[in-house]
PDB file of C-alpha atoms in Angstrom:
ATOM      1  CA  LYS A   1     -11.489  16.033  -4.458  1.00  0.00           C
ATOM      2  CA  ALA A   2      -9.412  15.056  -6.762  1.00  0.00           C
ATOM      3  CA  GLY A   3      -7.596  11.533  -6.570  1.00  0.00           C
ATOM      4  CA  VAL A   4      -3.867  10.414  -6.817  1.00  0.00           C
ATOM      5  CA  THR A   5      -3.411  10.389 -10.296  1.00  0.00           C
ATOM      6  CA  GLN A   6      -0.020   9.110 -11.841  1.00  0.00           C
ATOM      7  CA  THR A   7       1.207   9.598 -15.479  1.00  0.00           C
ATOM      8  CA  PRO A   8       1.764   7.296 -17.387  1.00  0.00           C
ATOM      9  CA  ARG A   9      -0.444   5.061 -16.788  1.00  0.00           C
ATOM     10  CA  TYR A  10       1.159   2.339 -19.110  1.00  0.00           C
ATOM     11  CA  LEU A  11       4.731   1.958 -20.234  1.00  0.00           C
ATOM     12  CA  ILE A  12       6.719  -0.017 -22.424  1.00  0.00           C
ATOM     13  CA  LYS A  13      10.547   0.115 -22.274  1.00  0.00           C
ATOM     14  CA  THR A  14      13.883  -1.386 -23.237  1.00  0.00           C
ATOM     15  CA  ARG A  15      17.067  -2.702 -21.605  1.00  0.00           C
ATOM     16  CA  GLY A  16      19.339  -0.082 -20.395  1.00  0.00           C
ATOM     17  CA  GLN A  17      16.319   2.269 -21.011  1.00  0.00           C
ATOM     18  CA  GLN A  18      15.399   5.272 -18.540  1.00  0.00           C
ATOM     19  CA  VAL A  19      12.170   6.048 -17.689  1.00  0.00           C
ATOM     20  CA  THR A  20      10.747   8.843 -15.521  1.00  0.00           C
ATOM     21  CA  LEU A  21       6.521   8.659 -13.401  1.00  0.00           C
ATOM     22  CA  SER A  22       5.516  11.744 -12.039  1.00  0.00           C
ATOM     23  CA  CYS A  23       2.202  11.261  -9.775  1.00  0.00           C
ATOM     24  CA  SER A  24       0.801  13.810  -8.597  1.00  0.00           C
ATOM     25  CA  PRO A  25      -0.880  14.075  -5.020  1.00  0.00           C
ATOM     26  CA  ILE A  26      -4.880  14.873  -3.507  1.00  0.00           C
ATOM     27  CA  SER A  27      -4.371  18.312  -2.566  1.00  0.00           C
ATOM     28  CA  GLY A  28      -2.926  19.194  -0.030  1.00  0.00           C
ATOM     29  CA  HIS A  29      -1.070  16.116   1.297  1.00  0.00           C
ATOM     30  CA  ARG A  30       2.542  16.980   1.223  1.00  0.00           C
ATOM     31  CA  SER A  31       3.555  13.821   1.709  1.00  0.00           C
ATOM     32  CA  VAL A  32       4.479  11.322  -1.394  1.00  0.00           C
ATOM     33  CA  SER A  33       5.429   7.812  -1.446  1.00  0.00           C
ATOM     34  CA  TRP A  34       6.332   4.823  -3.539  1.00  0.00           C
ATOM     35  CA  TYR A  35       5.379   1.271  -4.161  1.00  0.00           C
ATOM     36  CA  GLN A  36       7.499  -1.026  -6.207  1.00  0.00           C
ATOM     37  CA  GLN A  37       4.384  -4.547  -6.872  1.00  0.00           C
ATOM     38  CA  THR A  38       5.881  -7.890  -8.225  1.00  0.00           C
ATOM     39  CA  PRO A  39       3.924 -11.235  -8.582  1.00  0.00           C
ATOM     40  CA  GLY A  40       7.616 -12.091  -7.356  1.00  0.00           C
ATOM     41  CA  GLN A  41       8.401  -9.982  -4.573  1.00  0.00           C
ATOM     42  CA  GLY A  42       5.163  -8.646  -3.575  1.00  0.00           C
ATOM     43  CA  LEU A  43       5.179  -4.825  -2.620  1.00  0.00           C
ATOM     44  CA  GLN A  44       8.209  -3.521  -1.529  1.00  0.00           C
ATOM     45  CA  PHE A  45       8.441   0.339  -0.711  1.00  0.00           C
ATOM     46  CA  LEU A  46      10.423   2.347  -2.620  1.00  0.00           C
ATOM     47  CA  PHE A  47      10.611   6.131  -1.046  1.00  0.00           C
ATOM     48  CA  GLU A  48       9.181   8.833   0.976  1.00  0.00           C
ATOM     49  CA  TYR A  49       9.550  12.504  -0.179  1.00  0.00           C
ATOM     50  CA  PHE A  50       8.111  14.913   2.318  1.00  0.00           C
ATOM     51  CA  SER A  51       7.835  18.254   1.669  1.00  0.00           C
ATOM     52  CA  GLU A  52      10.513  18.136  -1.066  1.00  0.00           C
ATOM     53  CA  THR A  53      12.711  15.910   0.978  1.00  0.00           C
ATOM     54  CA  GLN A  54      13.172  12.630   0.770  1.00  0.00           C
ATOM     55  CA  ARG A  55      12.284  10.811   4.263  1.00  0.00           C
ATOM     56  CA  ASN A  56      12.832   7.524   4.010  1.00  0.00           C
ATOM     57  CA  LYS A  57      14.248   4.579   1.653  1.00  0.00           C
ATOM     58  CA  GLY A  58      13.627   1.622   1.425  1.00  0.00           C
ATOM     59  CA  ASN A  59      16.024  -1.133   0.128  1.00  0.00           C
ATOM     60  CA  PHE A  60      16.089  -0.355  -3.765  1.00  0.00           C
ATOM     61  CA  PRO A  61      19.683  -0.216  -6.263  1.00  0.00           C
ATOM     62  CA  GLY A  62      20.986   3.919  -6.687  1.00  0.00           C
ATOM     63  CA  ARG A  63      18.977   3.584 -10.154  1.00  0.00           C
ATOM     64  CA  PHE A  64      15.481   4.205  -8.447  1.00  0.00           C
ATOM     65  CA  SER A  65      15.563   7.938  -8.057  1.00  0.00           C
ATOM     66  CA  GLY A  66      12.895  10.768  -6.808  1.00  0.00           C
ATOM     67  CA  ARG A  67      12.379  13.636  -6.574  1.00  0.00           C
ATOM     68  CA  GLN A  68       9.422  16.249  -5.106  1.00  0.00           C
ATOM     69  CA  PHE A  69       8.692  19.789  -6.234  1.00  0.00           C
ATOM     70  CA  SER A  70       7.138  22.376  -4.581  1.00  0.00           C
ATOM     71  CA  ASN A  71       3.674  21.699  -5.045  1.00  0.00           C
ATOM     72  CA  SER A  72       4.215  17.975  -3.198  1.00  0.00           C
ATOM     73  CA  ARG A  73       4.038  16.477  -7.430  1.00  0.00           C
ATOM     74  CA  SER A  74       6.985  14.068  -7.387  1.00  0.00           C
ATOM     75  CA  GLU A  75       8.872  12.199 -10.023  1.00  0.00           C
ATOM     76  CA  MET A  76       9.991   8.823  -9.844  1.00  0.00           C
ATOM     77  CA  ASN A  77      13.399   8.156 -12.187  1.00  0.00           C
ATOM     78  CA  VAL A  78      14.677   4.321 -12.987  1.00  0.00           C
ATOM     79  CA  SER A  79      17.824   5.140 -14.726  1.00  0.00           C
ATOM     80  CA  THR A  80      19.843   1.830 -17.072  1.00  0.00           C
ATOM     81  CA  LEU A  81      16.489  -0.178 -16.788  1.00  0.00           C
ATOM     82  CA  GLU A  82      16.873  -4.082 -16.552  1.00  0.00           C
ATOM     83  CA  LEU A  83      13.747  -7.038 -17.081  1.00  0.00           C
ATOM     84  CA  GLY A  84      13.425  -7.043 -13.488  1.00  0.00           C
ATOM     85  CA  ASP A  85      11.722  -3.486 -13.136  1.00  0.00           C
ATOM     86  CA  SER A  86       9.323  -4.576 -14.902  1.00  0.00           C
ATOM     87  CA  ALA A  87       6.675  -4.351 -12.324  1.00  0.00           C
ATOM     88  CA  LEU A  88       3.409  -1.921 -11.328  1.00  0.00           C
ATOM     89  CA  TYR A  89       4.458   1.390  -9.845  1.00  0.00           C
ATOM     90  CA  LEU A  90       2.069   2.557  -6.586  1.00  0.00           C
ATOM     91  CA  CYS A  91       3.015   6.273  -5.397  1.00  0.00           C
ATOM     92  CA  ALA A  92       0.336   7.629  -2.290  1.00  0.00           C
ATOM     93  CA  SER A  93      -0.368  10.311  -0.313  1.00  0.00           C
ATOM     94  CA  SER A  94      -1.304  11.101   2.790  1.00  0.00           C
ATOM     95  CA  TRP A  95      -1.664  13.951   4.863  1.00  0.00           C
ATOM     96  CA  ARG A  96       1.508  12.939   7.248  1.00  0.00           C
ATOM     97  CA  GLY A  97      -0.097  14.008  10.312  1.00  0.00           C
ATOM     98  CA  SER A  98       1.864  13.783  13.561  1.00  0.00           C
ATOM     99  CA  GLU A  99      -0.083  11.456  15.419  1.00  0.00           C
ATOM    100  CA  GLY A 100      -3.142   8.691  14.400  1.00  0.00           C
ATOM    101  CA  SER A 101      -3.816   7.545  11.018  1.00  0.00           C
ATOM    102  CA  TYR A 102      -2.339   9.198   8.355  1.00  0.00           C
ATOM    103  CA  GLU A 103      -3.914   6.317   5.981  1.00  0.00           C
ATOM    104  CA  GLN A 104      -2.213   6.055   2.238  1.00  0.00           C
ATOM    105  CA  TYR A 105      -4.139   7.066  -0.781  1.00  0.00           C
ATOM    106  CA  PHE A 106      -3.402   5.537  -3.755  1.00  0.00           C
ATOM    107  CA  GLY A 107      -3.155   6.690  -7.488  1.00  0.00           C
ATOM    108  CA  PRO A 108      -3.670   3.925 -10.393  1.00  0.00           C
ATOM    109  CA  GLY A 109      -0.455   2.690 -11.102  1.00  0.00           C
ATOM    110  CA  THR A 110       1.706   2.600 -13.847  1.00  0.00           C
ATOM    111  CA  ARG A 111       2.444  -0.297 -15.304  1.00  0.00           C
ATOM    112  CA  LEU A 112       6.004  -0.480 -16.798  1.00  0.00           C
ATOM    113  CA  THR A 113       7.159  -3.405 -18.973  1.00  0.00           C
ATOM    114  CA  VAL A 114      11.029  -3.485 -19.490  1.00  0.00           C
ATOM    115  CA  THR A 115      12.007  -5.753 -22.867  1.00  0.00           C
TER     116      THR A 115
ATOM    117  CA  ALA B   1      12.115  -6.182  11.869  1.00  0.00           C
ATOM    118  CA  GLN B   2       8.776  -5.467  11.239  1.00  0.00           C
ATOM    119  CA  LYS B   3       6.797  -7.975   9.150  1.00  0.00           C
ATOM    120  CA  ILE B   4       3.194  -8.888   8.379  1.00  0.00           C
ATOM    121  CA  THR B   5       1.995 -11.967   7.062  1.00  0.00           C
ATOM    122  CA  GLN B   6      -1.095 -13.647   5.610  1.00  0.00           C
ATOM    123  CA  THR B   7      -1.718 -17.625   5.692  1.00  0.00           C
ATOM    124  CA  GLN B   8      -4.633 -17.303   3.030  1.00  0.00           C
ATOM    125  CA  PRO B   9      -3.079 -17.242  -0.591  1.00  0.00           C
ATOM    126  CA  GLY B  10      -6.893 -17.211  -2.084  1.00  0.00           C
ATOM    127  CA  MET B  11     -10.379 -17.912  -0.532  1.00  0.00           C
ATOM    128  CA  PHE B  12     -13.059 -18.478  -2.465  1.00  0.00           C
ATOM    129  CA  VAL B  13     -17.058 -17.131  -0.549  1.00  0.00           C
ATOM    130  CA  GLN B  14     -20.528 -17.955  -1.061  1.00  0.00           C
ATOM    131  CA  GLU B  15     -21.819 -14.435  -2.082  1.00  0.00           C
ATOM    132  CA  LYS B  16     -23.970 -12.386   1.098  1.00  0.00           C
ATOM    133  CA  GLU B  17     -21.889 -14.451   4.051  1.00  0.00           C
ATOM    134  CA  ALA B  18     -19.417 -12.984   5.797  1.00  0.00           C
ATOM    135  CA  VAL B  19     -15.496 -13.385   5.527  1.00  0.00           C
ATOM    136  CA  THR B  20     -12.646 -13.421   7.697  1.00  0.00           C
ATOM    137  CA  LEU B  21      -9.272 -12.583   6.183  1.00  0.00           C
ATOM    138  CA  ASP B  22      -5.998 -13.155   8.371  1.00  0.00           C
ATOM    139  CA  CYS B  23      -2.831 -11.095   8.970  1.00  0.00           C
ATOM    140  CA  THR B  24      -0.511 -11.519  12.116  1.00  0.00           C
ATOM    141  CA  TYR B  25       2.377  -9.219  12.786  1.00  0.00           C
ATOM    142  CA  ASP B  26       5.886  -9.027  14.423  1.00  0.00           C
ATOM    143  CA  THR B  27       6.937  -5.613  15.974  1.00  0.00           C
ATOM    144  CA  SER B  28       8.920  -4.672  18.668  1.00  0.00           C
ATOM    145  CA  ASP B  29       7.488  -0.972  18.203  1.00  0.00           C
ATOM    146  CA  PRO B  30       5.197   0.102  21.343  1.00  0.00           C
ATOM    147  CA  SER B  31       3.363   1.716  19.376  1.00  0.00           C
ATOM    148  CA  TYR B  32       2.117   1.083  15.419  1.00  0.00           C
ATOM    149  CA  GLY B  33      -0.527   1.211  13.368  1.00  0.00           C
ATOM    150  CA  LEU B  34      -2.477  -1.370  10.984  1.00  0.00           C
ATOM    151  CA  PHE B  35      -4.245  -0.686   7.855  1.00  0.00           C
ATOM    152  CA  TRP B  36      -6.458  -3.305   5.062  1.00  0.00           C
ATOM    153  CA  TYR B  37      -6.588  -2.519   1.568  1.00  0.00           C
ATOM    154  CA  LYS B  38      -7.955  -3.533  -1.151  1.00  0.00           C
ATOM    155  CA  GLN B  39      -6.336  -4.065  -4.503  1.00  0.00           C
ATOM    156  CA  PRO B  40      -9.165  -4.903  -7.233  1.00  0.00           C
ATOM    157  CA  SER B  41      -7.355  -6.328 -10.551  1.00  0.00           C
ATOM    158  CA  SER B  42      -7.856  -2.637 -12.498  1.00  0.00           C
ATOM    159  CA  GLY B  43      -4.988  -2.036  -9.924  1.00  0.00           C
ATOM    160  CA  GLU B  44      -5.387   0.583  -7.395  1.00  0.00           C
ATOM    161  CA  MET B  45      -4.773   0.210  -3.837  1.00  0.00           C
ATOM    162  CA  ILE B  46      -8.023   0.977  -1.944  1.00  0.00           C
ATOM    163  CA  PHE B  47      -8.071   1.846   1.334  1.00  0.00           C
ATOM    164  CA  LEU B  48     -10.027   0.119   3.837  1.00  0.00           C
ATOM    165  CA  ILE B  49      -9.598   0.423   7.663  1.00  0.00           C
ATOM    166  CA  TYR B  50      -7.537   1.359   9.651  1.00  0.00           C
ATOM    167  CA  GLN B  51      -6.590   0.054  13.551  1.00  0.00           C
ATOM    168  CA  GLY B  52      -4.107   1.739  16.203  1.00  0.00           C
ATOM    169  CA  SER B  53      -2.459   0.200  18.277  1.00  0.00           C
ATOM    170  CA  TYR B  54      -3.914   2.159  21.078  1.00  0.00           C
ATOM    171  CA  ASP B  55      -7.544   2.597  20.102  1.00  0.00           C
ATOM    172  CA  GLN B  56      -9.658   0.407  22.341  1.00  0.00           C
ATOM    173  CA  GLN B  57     -12.523  -0.448  20.328  1.00  0.00           C
ATOM    174  CA  ASN B  58     -11.875  -2.517  17.223  1.00  0.00           C
ATOM    175  CA  ALA B  59     -11.976   0.068  14.304  1.00  0.00           C
ATOM    176  CA  THR B  60     -15.868  -0.094  11.960  1.00  0.00           C
ATOM    177  CA  GLU B  61     -16.203   1.040   8.591  1.00  0.00           C
ATOM    178  CA  GLY B  62     -19.127   0.189   6.765  1.00  0.00           C
ATOM    179  CA  ARG B  63     -18.836  -3.810   6.199  1.00  0.00           C
ATOM    180  CA  TYR B  64     -15.754  -4.696   6.929  1.00  0.00           C
ATOM    181  CA  SER B  65     -14.311  -4.297  10.743  1.00  0.00           C
ATOM    182  CA  LEU B  66     -11.303  -5.413  12.281  1.00  0.00           C
ATOM    183  CA  ASN B  67     -10.478  -8.452  14.509  1.00  0.00           C
ATOM    184  CA  PHE B  68      -7.815  -7.006  16.688  1.00  0.00           C
ATOM    185  CA  GLN B  69      -6.490  -9.047  19.061  1.00  0.00           C
ATOM    186  CA  LYS B  70      -2.900  -7.563  20.642  1.00  0.00           C
ATOM    187  CA  ALA B  71      -1.968 -10.094  22.541  1.00  0.00           C
ATOM    188  CA  ARG B  72      -1.751 -12.632  19.966  1.00  0.00           C
ATOM    189  CA  LYS B  73      -0.575 -10.124  17.314  1.00  0.00           C
ATOM    190  CA  SER B  74      -3.419 -10.526  14.822  1.00  0.00           C
ATOM    191  CA  ALA B  75      -5.425  -7.833  13.056  1.00  0.00           C
ATOM    192  CA  ASN B  76      -8.228  -9.919  10.986  1.00  0.00           C
ATOM    193  CA  LEU B  77     -10.172  -7.857   8.334  1.00  0.00           C
ATOM    194  CA  VAL B  78     -14.229  -9.539   8.678  1.00  0.00           C
ATOM    195  CA  ILE B  79     -16.465  -8.746   5.238  1.00  0.00           C
ATOM    196  CA  SER B  80     -20.276  -8.767   6.392  1.00  0.00           C
ATOM    197  CA  ALA B  81     -22.871  -9.903   4.152  1.00  0.00           C
ATOM    198  CA  SER B  82     -20.264 -10.119   1.300  1.00  0.00           C
ATOM    199  CA  GLN B  83     -20.634  -9.092  -2.273  1.00  0.00           C
ATOM    200  CA  LEU B  84     -19.960 -10.223  -6.310  1.00  0.00           C
ATOM    201  CA  GLY B  85     -17.834  -6.452  -5.976  1.00  0.00           C
ATOM    202  CA  ASP B  86     -15.719  -7.768  -3.618  1.00  0.00           C
ATOM    203  CA  SER B  87     -13.899 -10.308  -5.272  1.00  0.00           C
ATOM    204  CA  ALA B  88     -10.780  -8.447  -4.912  1.00  0.00           C
ATOM    205  CA  MET B  89      -6.306  -9.110  -3.545  1.00  0.00           C
ATOM    206  CA  TYR B  90      -6.936  -8.203   0.049  1.00  0.00           C
ATOM    207  CA  PHE B  91      -3.543  -6.649   1.983  1.00  0.00           C
ATOM    208  CA  CYS B  92      -2.368  -5.728   6.112  1.00  0.00           C
ATOM    209  CA  ALA B  93      -0.288  -3.729   6.182  1.00  0.00           C
ATOM    210  CA  MET B  94       1.421  -2.211   9.306  1.00  0.00           C
ATOM    211  CA  ARG B  95       3.247   1.163  10.455  1.00  0.00           C
ATOM    212  CA  GLY B  96       5.564   0.928  12.614  1.00  0.00           C
ATOM    213  CA  ASP B  97       7.007   4.473  14.576  1.00  0.00           C
ATOM    214  CA  SER B  98      10.641   3.545  14.438  1.00  0.00           C
ATOM    215  CA  ASN B  99       9.729   4.326  10.637  1.00  0.00           C
ATOM    216  CA  TYR B 100       7.521   5.923   8.445  1.00  0.00           C
ATOM    217  CA  GLN B 101       7.464   3.462   5.473  1.00  0.00           C
ATOM    218  CA  LEU B 102       4.380   0.670   4.901  1.00  0.00           C
ATOM    219  CA  ILE B 103       4.957  -2.942   5.407  1.00  0.00           C
ATOM    220  CA  TRP B 104       2.807  -5.284   3.663  1.00  0.00           C
ATOM    221  CA  GLY B 105       1.856  -8.292   3.829  1.00  0.00           C
ATOM    222  CA  ALA B 106       1.806 -11.431   0.695  1.00  0.00           C
ATOM    223  CA  GLY B 107      -1.838 -10.412   0.242  1.00  0.00           C
ATOM    224  CA  THR B 108      -5.452 -12.494  -0.316  1.00  0.00           C
ATOM    225  CA  LYS B 109      -7.161 -12.979  -3.723  1.00  0.00           C
ATOM    226  CA  LEU B 110     -10.688 -13.688  -2.335  1.00  0.00           C
ATOM    227  CA  ILE B 111     -13.731 -14.201  -4.793  1.00  0.00           C
ATOM    228  CA  ILE B 112     -16.971 -14.353  -3.986  1.00  0.00           C
ATOM    229  CA  LYS B 113     -18.909 -16.328  -5.916  1.00  0.00           C
ATOM    230  CA  PRO B 114     -22.993 -16.389  -7.291  1.00  0.00           C
TER     231      PRO B 114
END
């Protein structure tokens, strides 16, 4: 089974620009979560989508948004980029069963650098 | 509020020795799950092991085992017979029933010495 894929792997953008990151989950997985990882703040939850609906949202400004398509692929958008948005953005998918373990499987991440 | 604490920023361990990575947690949810992930320098987060709060036995996955002490709210990861390839960042995470997002610890950088 193919793993979680994220594109692009690396991105360099300028302050004020916007960026769109893409994530394709493992086949059959309906939940996609996004995380931001920085040396200073560690791993922080951005949002989670399940069946095209945002179910959970972390404490990030409205510049961060996302969506999920009917095939479970998800995109994350950051508008008006700031230097502090430089980070590794990780996408994770899970089956999201109703009980028990539903471990999240992560993609390789997109490393975003804002200059 | 939920919280994960990993008190060891870094550890050096001799190859083939066992290593214990500490994780304590705090939650008011009666039901929760605890996860350990490994992050090599490449950046990808690799799932290692899961422990449910109602599981009677400690979870094991190959060389990985989770020492779950519910009363002490600790979920330490034990790696037996460490290998050079185990060098990585290790993260403890928790998911509670009140929300489904993973709450992460700060991580422990493990370096295995030959």
